[in-house]
PDB file of C-alpha atoms in Angstrom:
ATOM      1  CA  MET A 270      -3.184  -9.059  43.368  1.00 52.00           C
ATOM      2  CA  SER A 271      -1.985 -12.046  41.310  1.00 64.00           C
ATOM      3  CA  ARG A 272      -1.719 -11.894  37.543  1.00 69.00           C
ATOM      4  CA  PRO A 273      -4.866 -13.354  35.881  1.00 78.00           C
ATOM      5  CA  HIS A 274      -4.419 -16.566  33.908  1.00 75.00           C
ATOM      6  CA  LEU A 275      -6.197 -18.071  30.924  1.00 73.00           C
ATOM      7  CA  THR A 276      -8.169 -20.346  33.254  1.00 80.00           C
ATOM      8  CA  ASP A 277      -9.590 -17.238  34.931  1.00 86.00           C
ATOM      9  CA  VAL A 278     -10.660 -15.829  31.571  1.00 87.00           C
ATOM     10  CA  ALA A 279     -12.292 -19.128  30.589  1.00 87.00           C
ATOM     11  CA  ARG A 280     -14.197 -19.261  33.878  1.00 90.00           C
ATOM     12  CA  GLU A 281     -15.307 -15.628  33.536  1.00 91.00           C
ATOM     13  CA  ALA A 282     -16.528 -16.189  29.965  1.00 91.00           C
ATOM     14  CA  GLY A 283     -18.139 -19.562  30.728  1.00 92.00           C
ATOM     15  CA  VAL A 284     -16.109 -21.510  28.164  1.00 88.00           C
ATOM     16  CA  SER A 285     -13.398 -24.161  28.223  1.00 82.00           C
ATOM     17  CA  VAL A 286      -9.733 -23.192  28.463  1.00 71.00           C
ATOM     18  CA  GLY A 287      -9.206 -24.512  24.937  1.00 70.00           C
ATOM     19  CA  ALA A 288     -12.021 -22.373  23.554  1.00 79.00           C
ATOM     20  CA  ALA A 289     -10.664 -19.321  25.373  1.00 80.00           C
ATOM     21  CA  SER A 290      -7.212 -19.916  23.904  1.00 73.00           C
ATOM     22  CA  LEU A 291      -8.578 -20.235  20.367  1.00 76.00           C
ATOM     23  CA  ALA A 292     -10.793 -17.197  20.790  1.00 82.00           C
ATOM     24  CA  LEU A 293      -7.945 -14.965  21.960  1.00 79.00           C
ATOM     25  CA  SER A 294      -5.442 -16.255  19.407  1.00 70.00           C
ATOM     26  CA  GLY A 295      -7.818 -15.839  16.463  1.00 66.00           C
ATOM     27  CA  ARG A 296      -7.491 -19.511  15.556  1.00 61.00           C
ATOM     28  CA  GLY A 297     -10.084 -22.228  15.156  1.00 62.00           C
ATOM     29  CA  ARG A 298     -13.780 -22.197  14.330  1.00 70.00           C
ATOM     30  CA  ILE A 299     -15.170 -20.139  17.168  1.00 79.00           C
ATOM     31  CA  ALA A 300     -18.452 -18.247  16.926  1.00 84.00           C
ATOM     32  CA  ASP A 301     -18.012 -14.497  16.754  1.00 84.00           C
ATOM     33  CA  SER A 302     -20.254 -14.067  19.794  1.00 88.00           C
ATOM     34  CA  THR A 303     -18.078 -16.457  21.817  1.00 89.00           C
ATOM     35  CA  ARG A 304     -14.886 -14.797  20.638  1.00 88.00           C
ATOM     36  CA  GLU A 305     -16.242 -11.396  21.684  1.00 90.00           C
ATOM     37  CA  ARG A 306     -17.404 -12.728  25.072  1.00 92.00           C
ATOM     38  CA  VAL A 307     -13.928 -14.133  25.765  1.00 90.00           C
ATOM     39  CA  ARG A 308     -12.292 -10.894  24.632  1.00 88.00           C
ATOM     40  CA  GLN A 309     -14.490  -8.861  26.974  1.00 91.00           C
ATOM     41  CA  ALA A 310     -13.762 -11.235  29.860  1.00 90.00           C
ATOM     42  CA  ALA A 311     -10.023 -10.884  29.249  1.00 88.00           C
ATOM     43  CA  GLU A 312     -10.366  -7.113  29.175  1.00 86.00           C
ATOM     44  CA  ARG A 313     -12.339  -7.012  32.427  1.00 88.00           C
ATOM     45  CA  LEU A 314      -9.750  -9.166  34.192  1.00 86.00           C
ATOM     46  CA  GLY A 315      -6.774  -7.341  32.715  1.00 82.00           C
ATOM     47  CA  TYR A 316      -5.500 -10.550  31.152  1.00 81.00           C
ATOM     48  CA  ALA A 317      -2.639 -10.383  28.652  1.00 70.00           C
ATOM     49  CA  ALA A 318      -1.211 -13.489  27.001  1.00 66.00           C
ATOM     50  CA  ASP A 319       2.386 -14.287  27.910  1.00 61.00           C
ATOM     51  CA  PRO A 320       4.249 -13.889  24.593  1.00 58.00           C
ATOM     52  CA  VAL A 321       7.184 -15.992  25.783  1.00 55.00           C
ATOM     53  CA  ALA A 322       4.952 -18.906  26.777  1.00 56.00           C
ATOM     54  CA  ARG A 323       3.023 -18.596  23.526  1.00 59.00           C
ATOM     55  CA  ALA A 324       6.246 -18.627  21.522  1.00 55.00           C
ATOM     56  CA  MET A 325       7.462 -21.736  23.369  1.00 48.00           C
ATOM     57  CA  ARG A 326       4.216 -23.556  22.584  1.00 56.00           C
ATOM     58  CA  SER A 327       4.146 -22.608  18.910  1.00 58.00           C
ATOM     59  CA  GLY A 328       7.871 -22.857  18.212  1.00 60.00           C
ATOM     60  CA  HIS A 329       7.822 -19.399  16.595  1.00 67.00           C
ATOM     61  CA  LEU A 330       8.509 -15.928  17.879  1.00 77.00           C
ATOM     62  CA  PRO A 331       5.753 -13.316  17.399  1.00 84.00           C
ATOM     63  CA  LEU A 332       8.000 -11.524  14.935  1.00 88.00           C
ATOM     64  CA  ILE A 333       7.770 -10.985  11.178  1.00 90.00           C
ATOM     65  CA  GLY A 334      10.976 -10.750   9.163  1.00 86.00           C
ATOM     66  CA  LEU A 335      10.771  -7.678   6.944  1.00 86.00           C
ATOM     67  CA  VAL A 336      12.831  -7.281   3.775  1.00 81.00           C
ATOM     68  CA  ILE A 337      12.517  -4.042   1.798  1.00 75.00           C
ATOM     69  CA  THR A 338      14.948  -4.380  -1.080  1.00 66.00           C
ATOM     70  CA  ASP A 339      14.347  -0.841  -2.392  1.00 62.00           C
ATOM     71  CA  LEU A 340      16.008   0.578   0.730  1.00 64.00           C
ATOM     72  CA  ALA A 341      19.333  -1.010  -0.265  1.00 63.00           C
ATOM     73  CA  ASP A 342      19.778   1.490  -3.103  1.00 66.00           C
ATOM     74  CA  PRO A 343      20.668   5.013  -1.857  1.00 65.00           C
ATOM     75  CA  VAL A 344      19.197   6.582  -4.996  1.00 64.00           C
ATOM     76  CA  ASP A 345      15.881   4.759  -4.561  1.00 63.00           C
ATOM     77  CA  PHE A 346      15.841   5.599  -0.869  1.00 64.00           C
ATOM     78  CA  GLU A 347      16.398   9.274  -1.625  1.00 66.00           C
ATOM     79  CA  GLN A 348      13.548   9.298  -4.147  1.00 63.00           C
ATOM     80  CA  TRP A 349      11.047   7.130  -2.289  1.00 66.00           C
ATOM     81  CA  GLY A 350      12.144   7.539   1.343  1.00 69.00           C
ATOM     82  CA  ALA A 351       8.945   9.299   2.418  1.00 72.00           C
ATOM     83  CA  PHE A 352       6.809   6.565   0.860  1.00 75.00           C
ATOM     84  CA  TRP A 353       8.766   3.784   2.535  1.00 77.00           C
ATOM     85  CA  SER A 354       8.712   5.534   5.894  1.00 80.00           C
ATOM     86  CA  ARG A 355       4.898   5.383   5.722  1.00 82.00           C
ATOM     87  CA  ILE A 356       5.105   1.704   4.750  1.00 83.00           C
ATOM     88  CA  LEU A 357       7.368   0.917   7.709  1.00 85.00           C
ATOM     89  CA  ALA A 358       5.222   2.883  10.142  1.00 87.00           C
ATOM     90  CA  SER A 359       2.020   1.210   8.916  1.00 88.00           C
ATOM     91  CA  LEU A 360       3.519  -2.291   8.990  1.00 88.00           C
ATOM     92  CA  SER A 361       4.845  -1.775  12.505  1.00 88.00           C
ATOM     93  CA  ALA A 362       1.565  -0.354  13.813  1.00 87.00           C
ATOM     94  CA  ALA A 363      -0.492  -3.143  12.221  1.00 87.00           C
ATOM     95  CA  ALA A 364       1.762  -5.844  13.664  1.00 86.00           C
ATOM     96  CA  THR A 365       1.774  -4.256  17.133  1.00 84.00           C
ATOM     97  CA  ARG A 366      -2.019  -4.268  17.206  1.00 81.00           C
ATOM     98  CA  ARG A 367      -1.828  -8.033  16.676  1.00 77.00           C
ATOM     99  CA  ASP A 368       0.864  -8.509  19.377  1.00 77.00           C
ATOM    100  CA  HIS A 369       3.621  -8.989  16.809  1.00 85.00           C
ATOM    101  CA  GLY A 370       6.726  -7.073  15.883  1.00 86.00           C
ATOM    102  CA  PHE A 371       8.949  -6.663  12.840  1.00 86.00           C
ATOM    103  CA  VAL A 372      12.622  -7.468  12.404  1.00 85.00           C
ATOM    104  CA  LEU A 373      14.305  -5.621   9.531  1.00 82.00           C
ATOM    105  CA  LEU A 374      16.369  -8.149   7.576  1.00 79.00           C
ATOM    106  CA  PRO A 375      19.033  -8.095   4.879  1.00 70.00           C
ATOM    107  CA  ARG A 376      18.451 -10.031   1.670  1.00 67.00           C
ATOM    108  CA  LEU A 377      17.205 -13.530   2.463  1.00 66.00           C
ATOM    109  CA  SER A 378      18.979 -15.366  -0.372  1.00 61.00           C
ATOM    110  CA  GLY A 379      21.865 -17.216   1.229  1.00 59.00           C
ATOM    111  CA  SER A 380      21.250 -15.570   4.590  1.00 59.00           C
ATOM    112  CA  PRO A 381      21.532 -17.631   7.797  1.00 55.00           C
ATOM    113  CA  PHE A 382      18.789 -15.459   9.287  1.00 57.00           C
ATOM    114  CA  THR A 383      16.208 -17.826   7.813  1.00 59.00           C
ATOM    115  CA  THR A 384      16.992 -20.192  10.709  1.00 65.00           C
ATOM    116  CA  VAL A 385      15.440 -17.818  13.272  1.00 72.00           C
ATOM    117  CA  PRO A 386      11.963 -19.115  14.278  1.00 79.00           C
ATOM    118  CA  LEU A 387       9.906 -16.187  13.025  1.00 86.00           C
ATOM    119  CA  ALA A 388       6.142 -16.206  12.420  1.00 87.00           C
ATOM    120  CA  GLY A 389       6.515 -15.238   8.765  1.00 89.00           C
ATOM    121  CA  TYR A 390       8.164 -12.934   6.245  1.00 89.00           C
ATOM    122  CA  ALA A 391       7.130  -9.722   4.531  1.00 90.00           C
ATOM    123  CA  VAL A 392       9.148  -9.102   1.372  1.00 86.00           C
ATOM    124  CA  VAL A 393       8.219  -5.623   0.195  1.00 82.00           C
ATOM    125  CA  GLY A 394       9.183  -3.655  -2.911  1.00 74.00           C
ATOM    126  CA  THR A 395       7.676  -4.072  -6.358  1.00 63.00           C
ATOM    127  CA  ASP A 396      11.059  -4.878  -7.921  1.00 70.00           C
ATOM    128  CA  VAL A 397      11.996  -7.553  -5.390  1.00 73.00           C
ATOM    129  CA  PRO A 398      14.061 -10.262  -7.149  1.00 76.00           C
ATOM    130  CA  HIS A 399      12.088 -13.492  -7.349  1.00 79.00           C
ATOM    131  CA  GLU A 400      14.885 -15.374  -5.607  1.00 78.00           C
ATOM    132  CA  GLU A 401      14.282 -13.241  -2.501  1.00 77.00           C
ATOM    133  CA  ILE A 402      10.619 -14.221  -2.396  1.00 83.00           C
ATOM    134  CA  GLY A 403      11.540 -17.819  -3.223  1.00 83.00           C
ATOM    135  CA  ALA A 404      13.972 -17.908  -0.302  1.00 80.00           C
ATOM    136  CA  ALA A 405      11.216 -16.719   2.034  1.00 83.00           C
ATOM    137  CA  VAL A 406       8.669 -19.219   0.645  1.00 87.00           C
ATOM    138  CA  ALA A 407      11.232 -22.027   1.007  1.00 84.00           C
ATOM    139  CA  THR A 408      11.251 -21.562   4.795  1.00 83.00           C
ATOM    140  CA  GLY A 409       7.705 -22.938   4.881  1.00 87.00           C
ATOM    141  CA  LEU A 410       6.468 -19.867   6.744  1.00 88.00           C
ATOM    142  CA  PRO A 411       3.729 -17.585   5.379  1.00 92.00           C
ATOM    143  CA  VAL A 412       5.006 -14.815   3.124  1.00 92.00           C
ATOM    144  CA  LEU A 413       3.434 -11.416   2.435  1.00 93.00           C
ATOM    145  CA  THR A 414       4.582  -9.480  -0.625  1.00 91.00           C
ATOM    146  CA  ASP A 415       3.492  -6.564  -2.776  1.00 87.00           C
ATOM    147  CA  ASN A 416       5.372  -7.911  -5.794  1.00 80.00           C
ATOM    148  CA  LEU A 417       3.163  -7.521  -8.841  1.00 68.00           C
ATOM    149  CA  ALA A 418       4.115 -10.873 -10.370  1.00 68.00           C
ATOM    150  CA  ALA A 419       2.221 -14.036  -9.470  1.00 64.00           C
ATOM    151  CA  ILE A 420       4.519 -16.232  -7.363  1.00 75.00           C
ATOM    152  CA  ASP A 421       3.597 -19.715  -6.202  1.00 86.00           C
ATOM    153  CA  GLY A 422       3.570 -20.253  -2.461  1.00 90.00           C
ATOM    154  CA  VAL A 423       2.957 -16.637  -1.370  1.00 93.00           C
ATOM    155  CA  ALA A 424       0.406 -16.537   1.477  1.00 94.00           C
ATOM    156  CA  VAL A 425      -0.714 -12.893   1.204  1.00 95.00           C
ATOM    157  CA  HIS A 426      -0.492 -10.693  -1.857  1.00 93.00           C
ATOM    158  CA  LEU A 427      -0.749  -6.974  -1.018  1.00 92.00           C
ATOM    159  CA  ASP A 428      -2.003  -4.971  -3.985  1.00 91.00           C
ATOM    160  CA  PHE A 429      -1.683  -1.188  -3.624  1.00 88.00           C
ATOM    161  CA  ALA A 430      -4.193  -0.784  -6.498  1.00 90.00           C
ATOM    162  CA  ASP A 431      -2.146   1.791  -8.409  1.00 88.00           C
ATOM    163  CA  ASP A 432      -3.838   0.662 -11.628  1.00 90.00           C
ATOM    164  CA  ALA A 433      -7.272   1.295 -10.101  1.00 93.00           C
ATOM    165  CA  ALA A 434      -6.148   4.737  -8.934  1.00 94.00           C
ATOM    166  CA  ILE A 435      -4.946   5.858 -12.360  1.00 95.00           C
ATOM    167  CA  VAL A 436      -8.069   4.475 -14.052  1.00 96.00           C
ATOM    168  CA  ALA A 437     -10.301   6.273 -11.526  1.00 96.00           C
ATOM    169  CA  ALA A 438      -8.523   9.541 -12.313  1.00 96.00           C
ATOM    170  CA  LEU A 439      -8.777   9.060 -16.086  1.00 97.00           C
ATOM    171  CA  ASP A 440     -12.425   7.945 -15.914  1.00 97.00           C
ATOM    172  CA  HIS A 441     -13.285  11.081 -13.950  1.00 96.00           C
ATOM    173  CA  LEU A 442     -11.532  13.320 -16.483  1.00 96.00           C
ATOM    174  CA  TRP A 443     -13.378  11.593 -19.311  1.00 95.00           C
ATOM    175  CA  GLU A 444     -16.708  12.132 -17.550  1.00 94.00           C
ATOM    176  CA  VAL A 445     -16.041  15.867 -17.140  1.00 93.00           C
ATOM    177  CA  GLY A 446     -15.083  16.286 -20.805  1.00 93.00           C
ATOM    178  CA  ALA A 447     -11.343  15.612 -21.215  1.00 93.00           C
ATOM    179  CA  ARG A 448     -10.490  13.979 -24.530  1.00 93.00           C
ATOM    180  CA  ARG A 449      -6.702  14.102 -24.484  1.00 95.00           C
ATOM    181  CA  PRO A 450      -5.476  13.594 -20.909  1.00 96.00           C
ATOM    182  CA  GLY A 451      -1.788  13.189 -20.140  1.00 95.00           C
ATOM    183  CA  VAL A 452      -0.139  11.375 -17.246  1.00 95.00           C
ATOM    184  CA  LEU A 453       2.892  12.701 -15.357  1.00 93.00           C
ATOM    185  CA  THR A 454       4.602   9.949 -13.410  1.00 89.00           C
ATOM    186  CA  ALA A 455       8.027   8.734 -12.319  1.00 81.00           C
ATOM    187  CA  SER A 456      10.110   5.558 -12.516  1.00 78.00           C
ATOM    188  CA  LEU A 457       8.613   4.083 -15.682  1.00 83.00           C
ATOM    189  CA  ASP A 458      11.611   1.740 -15.796  1.00 81.00           C
ATOM    190  CA  THR A 459      10.407  -0.095 -12.650  1.00 78.00           C
ATOM    191  CA  THR A 460       7.786  -2.825 -12.287  1.00 77.00           C
ATOM    192  CA  TRP A 461       5.498  -0.254 -10.654  1.00 81.00           C
ATOM    193  CA  GLY A 462       6.012   2.249 -13.456  1.00 85.00           C
ATOM    194  CA  ARG A 463       5.399  -0.343 -16.146  1.00 87.00           C
ATOM    195  CA  ALA A 464       2.152  -1.337 -14.407  1.00 87.00           C
ATOM    196  CA  ILE A 465       1.047   2.313 -14.463  1.00 91.00           C
ATOM    197  CA  ALA A 466       1.891   2.598 -18.169  1.00 92.00           C
ATOM    198  CA  ALA A 467       0.040  -0.652 -18.915  1.00 93.00           C
ATOM    199  CA  ALA A 468      -3.078   0.605 -17.092  1.00 95.00           C
ATOM    200  CA  CYS A 469      -2.959   3.805 -19.165  1.00 95.00           C
ATOM    201  CA  THR A 470      -2.610   1.774 -22.357  1.00 96.00           C
ATOM    202  CA  ARG A 471      -5.647  -0.367 -21.509  1.00 96.00           C
ATOM    203  CA  TRP A 472      -7.673   2.735 -20.696  1.00 97.00           C
ATOM    204  CA  ARG A 473      -6.594   4.469 -23.912  1.00 95.00           C
ATOM    205  CA  GLU A 474      -7.495   1.463 -26.049  1.00 96.00           C
ATOM    206  CA  ALA A 475     -10.884   1.094 -24.356  1.00 95.00           C
ATOM    207  CA  ARG A 476     -11.712   4.768 -24.960  1.00 94.00           C
ATOM    208  CA  GLY A 477     -10.153   4.947 -28.419  1.00 94.00           C
ATOM    209  CA  ILE A 478      -8.207   8.124 -27.628  1.00 92.00           C
ATOM    210  CA  ASP A 479      -4.585   9.026 -26.985  1.00 91.00           C
ATOM    211  CA  CYS A 480      -3.202   9.281 -23.449  1.00 94.00           C
ATOM    212  CA  PRO A 481       0.510  10.198 -23.384  1.00 95.00           C
ATOM    213  CA  VAL A 482       2.541   9.128 -20.336  1.00 94.00           C
ATOM    214  CA  VAL A 483       5.745  11.002 -19.455  1.00 92.00           C
ATOM    215  CA  ASP A 484       8.368  10.125 -16.830  1.00 90.00           C
ATOM    216  CA  VAL A 485       9.311  13.223 -14.833  1.00 85.00           C
ATOM    217  CA  GLY A 486      12.487  11.499 -13.620  1.00 76.00           C
ATOM    218  CA  SER A 487      13.856  10.347 -16.973  1.00 75.00           C
ATOM    219  CA  SER A 488      17.117  11.671 -18.373  1.00 67.00           C
ATOM    220  CA  ARG A 489      15.390  12.652 -21.647  1.00 72.00           C
ATOM    221  CA  HIS A 490      12.710  14.803 -20.015  1.00 71.00           C
ATOM    222  CA  PRO A 491      13.739  15.633 -16.446  1.00 73.00           C
ATOM    223  CA  GLY A 492      11.719  17.888 -14.183  1.00 79.00           C
ATOM    224  CA  GLU A 493       9.720  20.669 -15.795  1.00 86.00           C
ATOM    225  CA  SER A 494      10.612  19.531 -19.320  1.00 90.00           C
ATOM    226  CA  ALA A 495       8.374  16.485 -18.758  1.00 89.00           C
ATOM    227  CA  VAL A 496       5.428  18.781 -18.071  1.00 90.00           C
ATOM    228  CA  ASP A 497       6.347  20.916 -21.086  1.00 93.00           C
ATOM    229  CA  LEU A 498       6.346  17.784 -23.244  1.00 93.00           C
ATOM    230  CA  LEU A 499       2.795  16.947 -22.178  1.00 93.00           C
ATOM    231  CA  PHE A 500       1.680  20.450 -23.109  1.00 93.00           C
ATOM    232  CA  ASP A 501       3.460  20.164 -26.472  1.00 94.00           C
ATOM    233  CA  LEU A 502       1.489  16.971 -27.088  1.00 94.00           C
ATOM    234  CA  GLY A 503      -1.726  18.952 -26.825  1.00 94.00           C
ATOM    235  CA  ILE A 504      -3.216  17.659 -23.577  1.00 95.00           C
ATOM    236  CA  ASP A 505      -6.434  19.123 -22.198  1.00 94.00           C
ATOM    237  CA  ALA A 506      -6.107  17.456 -18.780  1.00 95.00           C
ATOM    238  CA  MET A 507      -3.348  16.078 -16.572  1.00 94.00           C
ATOM    239  CA  VAL A 508      -3.066  13.275 -14.026  1.00 95.00           C
ATOM    240  CA  THR A 509      -0.015  13.592 -11.822  1.00 92.00           C
ATOM    241  CA  LEU A 510       1.400  10.719  -9.787  1.00 86.00           C
ATOM    242  CA  PHE A 511       4.277  13.017  -8.921  1.00 68.00           C
ATOM    243  CA  THR A 512       3.144  14.595  -5.652  1.00 62.00           C
ATOM    244  CA  ASP A 513       5.189  17.802  -6.005  1.00 67.00           C
ATOM    245  CA  HIS A 514       2.316  19.905  -7.360  1.00 72.00           C
ATOM    246  CA  ASP A 515       4.367  23.074  -7.544  1.00 78.00           C
ATOM    247  CA  MET A 516       6.165  21.941 -10.686  1.00 83.00           C
ATOM    248  CA  PRO A 517       3.131  21.215 -12.932  1.00 86.00           C
ATOM    249  CA  LEU A 518       1.348  24.265 -11.513  1.00 87.00           C
ATOM    250  CA  GLU A 519       4.346  26.494 -12.251  1.00 89.00           C
ATOM    251  CA  VAL A 520       4.652  25.213 -15.814  1.00 90.00           C
ATOM    252  CA  THR A 521       0.927  25.742 -16.306  1.00 89.00           C
ATOM    253  CA  ARG A 522       1.231  29.369 -15.172  1.00 90.00           C
ATOM    254  CA  ARG A 523       4.302  29.920 -17.349  1.00 92.00           C
ATOM    255  CA  ARG A 524       2.378  28.675 -20.368  1.00 91.00           C
ATOM    256  CA  ARG A 525      -0.469  31.048 -19.520  1.00 90.00           C
ATOM    257  CA  ARG A 526      -2.878  28.207 -18.959  1.00 88.00           C
ATOM    258  CA  THR A 527      -5.419  28.139 -16.140  1.00 88.00           C
ATOM    259  CA  ILE A 528      -6.044  25.066 -13.996  1.00 88.00           C
ATOM    260  CA  GLY A 529      -9.726  24.226 -14.119  1.00 83.00           C
ATOM    261  CA  PRO A 530     -11.179  26.230 -17.004  1.00 82.00           C
ATOM    262  CA  ASP A 531      -8.756  25.102 -19.744  1.00 84.00           C
ATOM    263  CA  LEU A 532      -6.570  22.414 -18.132  1.00 91.00           C
ATOM    264  CA  MET A 533      -8.168  19.909 -15.767  1.00 93.00           C
ATOM    265  CA  LEU A 534      -5.896  18.413 -13.094  1.00 93.00           C
ATOM    266  CA  VAL A 535      -6.155  15.304 -10.902  1.00 93.00           C
ATOM    267  CA  ALA A 536      -3.488  14.277  -8.380  1.00 91.00           C
ATOM    268  CA  VAL A 537      -3.044  10.616  -7.373  1.00 91.00           C
ATOM    269  CA  TYR A 538      -1.752   9.914  -3.859  1.00 85.00           C
ATOM    270  CA  GLU A 539      -0.432   6.575  -2.608  1.00 74.00           C
ATOM    271  CA  ASP A 540      -1.882   7.319   0.819  1.00 67.00           C
ATOM    272  CA  VAL A 541      -4.788   9.277   2.274  1.00 64.00           C
ATOM    273  CA  SER A 542      -2.878  12.557   2.684  1.00 64.00           C
ATOM    274  CA  GLY A 543      -4.462  13.910  -0.505  1.00 61.00           C
ATOM    275  CA  ARG A 544      -7.814  13.988   1.276  1.00 64.00           C
ATOM    276  CA  PHE A 545      -6.458  16.630   3.644  1.00 60.00           C
ATOM    277  CA  GLY A 546      -4.208  18.645   1.332  1.00 61.00           C
ATOM    278  CA  ARG A 547      -5.090  21.509  -0.987  1.00 65.00           C
ATOM    279  CA  ASN A 548      -8.851  21.922  -1.104  1.00 74.00           C
ATOM    280  CA  ASP A 549      -8.851  22.983  -4.754  1.00 86.00           C
ATOM    281  CA  ILE A 550      -7.171  19.965  -6.406  1.00 88.00           C
ATOM    282  CA  THR A 551      -9.156  16.850  -7.288  1.00 91.00           C
ATOM    283  CA  THR A 552      -7.466  13.824  -5.767  1.00 91.00           C
ATOM    284  CA  VAL A 553      -7.487  10.050  -5.979  1.00 93.00           C
ATOM    285  CA  SER A 554      -6.236   8.554  -2.722  1.00 91.00           C
ATOM    286  CA  VAL A 555      -5.101   4.987  -2.052  1.00 91.00           C
ATOM    287  CA  ASP A 556      -5.784   3.854   1.510  1.00 90.00           C
ATOM    288  CA  LEU A 557      -2.350   2.382   2.115  1.00 87.00           C
ATOM    289  CA  GLU A 558      -2.671   2.047   5.877  1.00 88.00           C
ATOM    290  CA  ASP A 559      -5.957   0.117   5.728  1.00 90.00           C
ATOM    291  CA  ALA A 560      -4.584  -2.293   3.116  1.00 92.00           C
ATOM    292  CA  ILE A 561      -1.452  -2.947   5.179  1.00 91.00           C
ATOM    293  CA  GLU A 562      -3.562  -3.465   8.308  1.00 89.00           C
ATOM    294  CA  ARG A 563      -5.641  -6.105   6.530  1.00 91.00           C
ATOM    295  CA  ALA A 564      -2.624  -7.750   4.883  1.00 93.00           C
ATOM    296  CA  VAL A 565      -0.627  -8.071   8.095  1.00 91.00           C
ATOM    297  CA  GLY A 566      -3.703  -9.392   9.899  1.00 87.00           C
ATOM    298  CA  ALA A 567      -4.269 -11.940   7.134  1.00 90.00           C
ATOM    299  CA  MET A 568      -0.673 -13.125   7.330  1.00 90.00           C
ATOM    300  CA  ILE A 569      -0.832 -13.577  11.097  1.00 85.00           C
ATOM    301  CA  ASP A 570      -4.135 -15.449  10.674  1.00 84.00           C
ATOM    302  CA  VAL A 571      -2.566 -17.711   8.034  1.00 87.00           C
ATOM    303  CA  ALA A 572       0.329 -18.435  10.412  1.00 84.00           C
ATOM    304  CA  ALA A 573      -2.167 -19.296  13.163  1.00 77.00           C
ATOM    305  CA  GLY A 574      -4.197 -21.558  10.860  1.00 78.00           C
ATOM    306  CA  ALA A 575      -7.284 -19.339  11.152  1.00 74.00           C
ATOM    307  CA  VAL A 576      -7.566 -18.669   7.408  1.00 81.00           C
ATOM    308  CA  ASP A 577      -6.352 -20.477   4.303  1.00 88.00           C
ATOM    309  CA  ALA A 578      -3.772 -19.092   1.902  1.00 90.00           C
ATOM    310  CA  PRO A 579      -3.496 -17.492  -0.552  1.00 92.00           C
ATOM    311  CA  VAL A 580      -5.168 -14.225   0.422  1.00 93.00           C
ATOM    312  CA  VAL A 581      -5.316 -11.175  -1.858  1.00 94.00           C
ATOM    313  CA  VAL A 582      -5.646  -7.800  -0.135  1.00 94.00           C
ATOM    314  CA  ARG A 583      -6.354  -4.894  -2.485  1.00 94.00           C
ATOM    315  CA  ALA A 584      -6.255  -1.289  -1.328  1.00 94.00           C
ATOM    316  CA  SER A 585      -9.359   0.855  -1.626  1.00 93.00           C
ATOM    317  CA  VAL A 586      -9.356   3.969  -3.807  1.00 94.00           C
ATOM    318  CA  THR A 587     -11.273   7.198  -3.134  1.00 93.00           C
ATOM    319  CA  LEU A 588     -11.940  10.010  -5.627  1.00 93.00           C
ATOM    320  CA  GLN A 589     -12.584  13.499  -4.282  1.00 91.00           C
ATOM    321  CA  HIS A 590     -13.993  16.002  -6.770  1.00 89.00           C
ATOM    322  CA  ARG A 591     -12.573  19.483  -6.433  1.00 89.00           C
ATOM    323  CA  ALA A 592     -12.291  22.655  -8.473  1.00 88.00           C
ATOM    324  CA  SER A 593      -9.196  21.692 -10.503  1.00 89.00           C
ATOM    325  CA  SER A 594     -11.150  19.210 -12.623  1.00 89.00           C
ATOM    326  CA  LEU A 595     -14.518  20.918 -12.615  1.00 83.00           C
ATOM    327  CA  GLY A 596     -13.601  24.185 -14.354  1.00 69.00           C
ATOM    328  CA  LEU A 597     -14.099  26.256 -11.216  1.00 60.00           C
ATOM    329  CA  LEU A 598     -10.582  27.219 -10.139  1.00 50.00           C
TER     330      LEU A 598
END
C-alpha cells in the first residue's frame, strides 16, 4: 500500500490542498471545524507530513535551539539539577508533540551555531545575560525566554508565576489567622530570588505587617540556622520554597513547636509534585509542564505565522488546603 499524500488528505476532507496544508501546519485563518476535519482525515489515512520536505519548503529545520545558561555552572547545576531536568523533559515533550525537536546549544554570543537554519531559540534561565537573548533575537527567528526582564524582540515570554505562588501562600496564611509569616527560600542573590523577595515586600506593605525572608543557602545563615532565625524573629507561620521539608520540620520539633496548632506551614512547589506528596502539608503548586506546553506551542505558531508576537504565557497556580495550615496536624 502506497504512502498517503497531502492530496489524498485534501480529497478525503473535501478541501483544497492549500487548505489542508494550512490546517495541518497550524498556519493561516482556517475555521476550527475545517482544521479538525482535515486532522481526522489525515488520521484515518495514516498520513504524516514529511519533515524533510517541509524543512526544504520553509528553509528551516523543525528544531529549536535551546540554551540553558544555568547548566554551565557546576554549583548551580548541583543545586537546581532536578528542576532543570524537569524543564528539559517538559520542553522536549512539548516540542515532540508539535513535530519539533530541541538542540542543546552553547552560549549564542559569538557562536557560529546561529547560522544553522533552526525554527527558533529558547533561551532559558532567569539570570541569562541580556547579550545571549540579544544574540538570539538578532537571528530574526522567534525567541522564547523565561528571563524576568522585559526585552525587545522576544516572541514568547514564559512566566513561571513564582510571585503569584508566594502571594497565594501568604494570602492563605493571612486568611487562616497568621499575622507574622516568614518565608524560607534559596538563592536570594539571583534574579529569581530577588523577584521572590520583591513579591514578599509588596505583600507586606499591602497588609501592613512584617514578613521576614531568609535565604537557606546563604553563608550567614546556612541550612537549619536559617529556620532558627525565622523562629527567633517570632514567626507564627512559615512558607517554604525550599522543598526539603525535613529540615524545617526537624527544627520545629527541636524547638518544641507543633506544625498546625501553633506554627502554620505552606510549601511552594515549582511543579505539580506537591499535589501528590505528603497529604498533611498545605501546598501551592505551579503547573510548570502546562506553561511550557503552551509556550512552546506559541513559539512554533509564531514561527509558522499563525499568531502574532509577543505572546506572554503565565503558569497557573493551585492552592491545596491541608492540615499544616489549618491547625489540625
